[in-house]
Coordinates of C-alpha atoms in Angstrom, one line a residue:
Chain A
D1 CA -5.4 -28.8 -7.2
G2 CA -7.1 -27.5 -4.1
G3 CA -8.5 -24.1 -4.2
I4 CA -11.6 -21.8 -4.2
T5 CA -13.8 -21.4 -7.2
Q6 CA -16.1 -18.4 -7.6
S7 CA -18.7 -18.2 -10.3
P8 CA -19.7 -16.5 -12.4
K9 CA -16.7 -14.2 -13.0
Y10 CA -19.1 -11.4 -14.3
L11 CA -22.7 -10.9 -13.2
F12 CA -25.3 -8.3 -14.1
R13 CA -28.3 -7.5 -11.9
K14 CA -31.6 -5.8 -12.9
E15 CA -33.5 -3.5 -10.6
G16 CA -35.4 -5.4 -8.0
Q17 CA -33.7 -8.7 -8.7
N18 CA -31.9 -11.0 -6.3
V19 CA -28.7 -12.6 -7.5
T20 CA -26.6 -15.4 -6.0
L21 CA -22.8 -15.6 -6.2
S22 CA -21.3 -19.1 -5.9
C23 CA -18.2 -20.0 -3.8
E24 CA -16.9 -23.5 -3.5
Q25 CA -13.7 -24.7 -1.8
N26 CA -12.0 -28.1 -1.8
L27 CA -9.4 -27.2 0.8
N28 CA -11.3 -28.8 3.7
H29 CA -11.3 -25.4 5.4
D30 CA -13.8 -24.8 8.3
A31 CA -14.0 -21.0 7.9
M32 CA -15.3 -19.1 4.9
Y33 CA -15.7 -15.4 4.3
W34 CA -17.3 -13.0 1.8
Y35 CA -15.8 -9.6 1.2
R36 CA -16.8 -6.6 -0.9
Q37 CA -14.1 -4.6 -2.6
D38 CA -14.6 -1.1 -3.9
P39 CA -11.9 1.2 -5.3
G40 CA -9.8 2.9 -2.6
Q41 CA -11.7 1.1 0.2
G42 CA -9.9 -2.1 0.6
L43 CA -11.9 -5.2 1.6
R44 CA -15.0 -5.0 3.7
L45 CA -16.3 -8.1 5.4
I46 CA -19.9 -9.0 4.5
Y47 CA -20.5 -12.4 6.3
Y48 CA -18.3 -15.2 7.6
S49 CA -18.9 -18.7 8.7
Q50 CA -16.8 -20.8 11.1
I51 CA -18.7 -24.0 10.8
V52 CA -21.5 -25.6 8.8
N53 CA -25.0 -24.2 9.5
D54 CA -23.5 -21.2 11.3
F55 CA -22.6 -17.8 10.1
Q56 CA -22.1 -14.3 11.4
K57 CA -22.7 -10.8 10.0
G58 CA -19.6 -8.8 9.1
D59 CA -19.3 -5.0 8.9
I60 CA -21.7 -4.5 5.9
A61 CA -24.2 -7.3 6.0
E62 CA -27.3 -5.3 5.2
G63 CA -28.8 -6.2 1.8
Y64 CA -26.9 -9.5 1.7
S65 CA -27.7 -13.1 2.8
V66 CA -25.7 -16.3 3.0
S67 CA -26.1 -20.0 3.8
R68 CA -23.7 -22.7 4.9
E69 CA -25.4 -26.1 4.3
K70 CA -22.2 -27.8 3.3
K71 CA -18.6 -27.3 4.4
E72 CA -17.5 -26.8 0.8
S73 CA -20.0 -24.2 -0.2
F74 CA -20.8 -20.6 1.0
P75 CA -23.1 -18.9 -1.5
L76 CA -23.9 -15.1 -1.2
T77 CA -27.2 -13.6 -2.3
V78 CA -27.3 -9.9 -3.1
T79 CA -30.8 -8.9 -2.5
S80 CA -32.9 -6.1 -4.0
A81 CA -32.4 -4.3 -0.6
Q82 CA -28.8 -3.7 -1.5
K83 CA -29.1 -0.4 -3.3
N84 CA -25.5 -0.1 -4.4
P85 CA -24.4 -3.6 -5.3
T86 CA -21.9 -2.7 -8.0
A87 CA -18.5 -4.0 -6.7
F88 CA -16.0 -6.8 -6.8
Y89 CA -16.9 -9.7 -4.5
L90 CA -14.3 -12.0 -3.1
C91 CA -14.8 -15.3 -1.3
A92 CA -12.1 -16.7 1.0
S93 CA -11.5 -19.6 3.3
S94 CA -9.1 -20.6 6.1
L95 CA -8.4 -23.5 8.4
G96 CA -9.4 -21.1 11.2
F97 CA -9.0 -17.7 12.5
N98 CA -5.3 -16.5 12.7
Q99 CA -4.7 -18.7 9.7
P100 CA -4.0 -17.2 6.3
Q101 CA -7.1 -16.8 4.1
H102 CA -7.1 -18.3 0.6
F103 CA -9.1 -16.3 -2.0
G104 CA -11.0 -17.1 -5.1
D105 CA -10.7 -15.0 -8.2
G106 CA -13.8 -12.9 -7.5
T107 CA -17.1 -12.0 -9.1
R108 CA -17.7 -8.6 -10.6
L109 CA -21.3 -7.5 -10.2
S110 CA -22.8 -4.7 -12.2
I111 CA -26.2 -3.1 -12.5
L112 CA -28.1 -3.2 -15.8
Chain B
A1 CA -10.9 -3.3 17.7
Q2 CA -7.9 -3.4 15.5
S3 CA -7.1 -0.9 12.8
V4 CA -4.6 -1.3 10.0
T5 CA -3.1 1.7 8.3
Q6 CA -1.2 1.6 5.0
L7 CA 0.6 4.8 4.4
G8 CA 0.5 5.8 0.8
S9 CA -2.3 4.5 -1.4
H10 CA 0.0 4.8 -4.5
V11 CA 3.8 4.1 -4.6
S12 CA 6.0 4.3 -7.7
V13 CA 9.5 2.9 -7.9
S14 CA 11.9 2.4 -10.8
E15 CA 12.8 -1.1 -11.9
G16 CA 15.7 -2.3 -9.8
A17 CA 15.0 0.1 -6.9
L18 CA 14.0 -0.7 -3.4
V19 CA 10.4 -1.4 -2.7
L20 CA 9.0 -0.2 0.7
L21 CA 5.3 -0.5 1.5
R22 CA 4.3 0.7 5.0
C23 CA 1.8 -0.9 7.4
N24 CA 1.0 0.0 11.0
Y25 CA -1.5 -1.7 13.3
S26 CA -3.2 -0.4 16.4
S27 CA -3.1 -3.2 18.9
S28 CA -0.8 -3.2 22.0
V29 CA -0.8 -7.0 21.8
P30 CA 1.2 -8.4 18.9
P31 CA -1.4 -9.9 16.5
Y32 CA -1.0 -12.2 13.6
L33 CA 0.1 -10.1 10.5
F34 CA -0.1 -10.8 6.8
W35 CA 0.8 -9.3 3.5
Y36 CA -1.2 -10.1 0.4
V37 CA -0.8 -9.2 -3.3
Q38 CA -3.6 -8.7 -5.8
Y39 CA -3.2 -8.5 -9.5
P40 CA -6.0 -6.9 -11.6
N41 CA -9.3 -8.8 -11.6
Q42 CA -7.9 -11.6 -9.4
G43 CA -8.2 -12.6 -5.8
L44 CA -5.6 -12.0 -3.1
Q45 CA -2.5 -14.1 -2.8
L46 CA -0.6 -14.6 0.4
L47 CA 2.9 -13.1 0.3
L48 CA 4.0 -13.8 3.8
K49 CA 2.8 -14.0 7.4
Y50 CA 4.1 -13.2 10.9
T51 CA 3.0 -15.5 13.7
S52 CA 5.3 -14.4 16.6
A53 CA 8.3 -16.4 15.6
A54 CA 11.2 -14.6 13.9
T55 CA 10.6 -10.8 13.5
L56 CA 12.0 -10.8 10.0
V57 CA 9.7 -12.8 7.8
K58 CA 10.6 -13.9 4.2
G59 CA 7.9 -14.5 1.7
I60 CA 7.5 -15.3 -1.9
N61 CA 8.8 -13.4 -4.9
G62 CA 11.7 -12.0 -2.9
F63 CA 9.6 -10.0 -0.5
E64 CA 10.2 -9.8 3.2
A65 CA 8.7 -7.9 6.2
E66 CA 10.0 -6.9 9.6
F67 CA 7.8 -6.9 12.7
K68 CA 8.7 -4.0 15.0
K69 CA 6.7 -4.1 18.2
S70 CA 7.9 -0.7 19.4
E71 CA 6.7 0.9 16.2
T72 CA 3.6 -1.3 15.8
S73 CA 4.8 -1.7 12.2
F74 CA 5.1 -4.5 9.7
H75 CA 6.5 -2.9 6.6
L76 CA 7.0 -4.9 3.4
T77 CA 10.3 -4.6 1.4
K78 CA 12.0 -6.0 -1.6
P79 CA 15.6 -5.0 -2.5
S80 CA 15.0 -4.8 -6.3
A81 CA 11.7 -4.1 -8.0
H82 CA 10.7 -6.1 -11.0
M83 CA 8.1 -5.1 -13.6
S84 CA 6.0 -8.1 -12.5
D85 CA 5.7 -6.6 -9.0
A86 CA 3.2 -4.0 -10.2
A87 CA 0.0 -4.8 -8.3
E88 CA -2.1 -3.9 -5.3
Y89 CA -0.7 -4.9 -1.9
F90 CA -2.7 -5.4 1.3
C91 CA -1.6 -5.6 4.9
A92 CA -3.9 -7.6 7.2
V93 CA -4.2 -8.3 10.9
S94 CA -5.9 -11.1 12.8
D95 CA -6.8 -10.3 16.3
Q96 CA -9.0 -11.4 19.2
G97 CA -12.1 -9.2 19.2
N98 CA -15.2 -9.1 21.3
T99 CA -17.0 -11.6 19.1
G100 CA -14.0 -13.8 18.5
N101 CA -11.1 -13.5 16.1
Q102 CA -11.4 -10.9 13.5
F103 CA -9.5 -10.3 10.3
Y104 CA -8.8 -6.7 9.3
F105 CA -7.4 -5.5 6.0
G106 CA -5.7 -2.2 5.2
T107 CA -7.0 -0.1 2.3
G108 CA -4.2 -1.2 0.0
T109 CA -1.2 0.3 -1.7
S110 CA -1.0 0.3 -5.5
L111 CA 2.6 -0.3 -6.6
T112 CA 3.7 1.0 -10.0
V113 CA 7.1 -0.1 -11.4
I114 CA 8.7 2.3 -13.9
P115 CA 10.9 0.8 -16.5

C-alpha cells in the first residue's frame, strides 16, 4: 500500500542535542511538507519542497533544517537552536500544490 | 495571503443529531478548499475537497460541504452524528500566494459526540 511513513513515533531530545525525524513516501509525489502541531494552534508550516534538491522555508523555519536528496525522503532536523521543540510533527506529501495532502501518522517530540 | 477561520474550537452534539462545523476563508477568488479529520495521535485524513466543480461536495463517512461564494464559506455537515465521528476537524485552503501556491489550515474544531 502506498503511503507516508514517519519514524520514530515518539522521540526525546536532550538539551543541546540535534534530532532528526524521518519521513518517507512511496506515493511518487513531488511535493513534501513538514508541519508542527501544538494544542489549539492548528498546523504551522515549517518547510516544504516541490522537487528534489529544492526546499523553501515555511512560517516557522527557525531552529529547523531539512534536506531533499531523494524524491521519497524529506527528513527534518530539530536543532538545538529550537528552544521549544516539544510538539507533534507531521509530514505530508502531494502531487502538487492545489492537490490534497497525504499525511503520515506523526512524531511526538518531547524534551528530557 | 489567505486566512482560514473555523468558528468554534469545540463542538458537542448528541448521537444522531446534525453535525455542523463552520469554515470561512478570506480570498475574493475561490480557492481550492479541503476538510480533513484527525483522530488522536494520528495524521490528518482527507474528508473531501472542493475544486470549482459542484458547489455541494460529498466526502467519506457521510460528510458533505457546501461552497458558498457570497459568504466565503465552506461549512462541513453530516445529517446524523455517530460516536466514531468524535475527532478534530480541520478546514484548509490552497491559494496562489506571492511565492507560489500556499496551503493554509484553520486552527481546528474538536467534535464531541454525546451518547
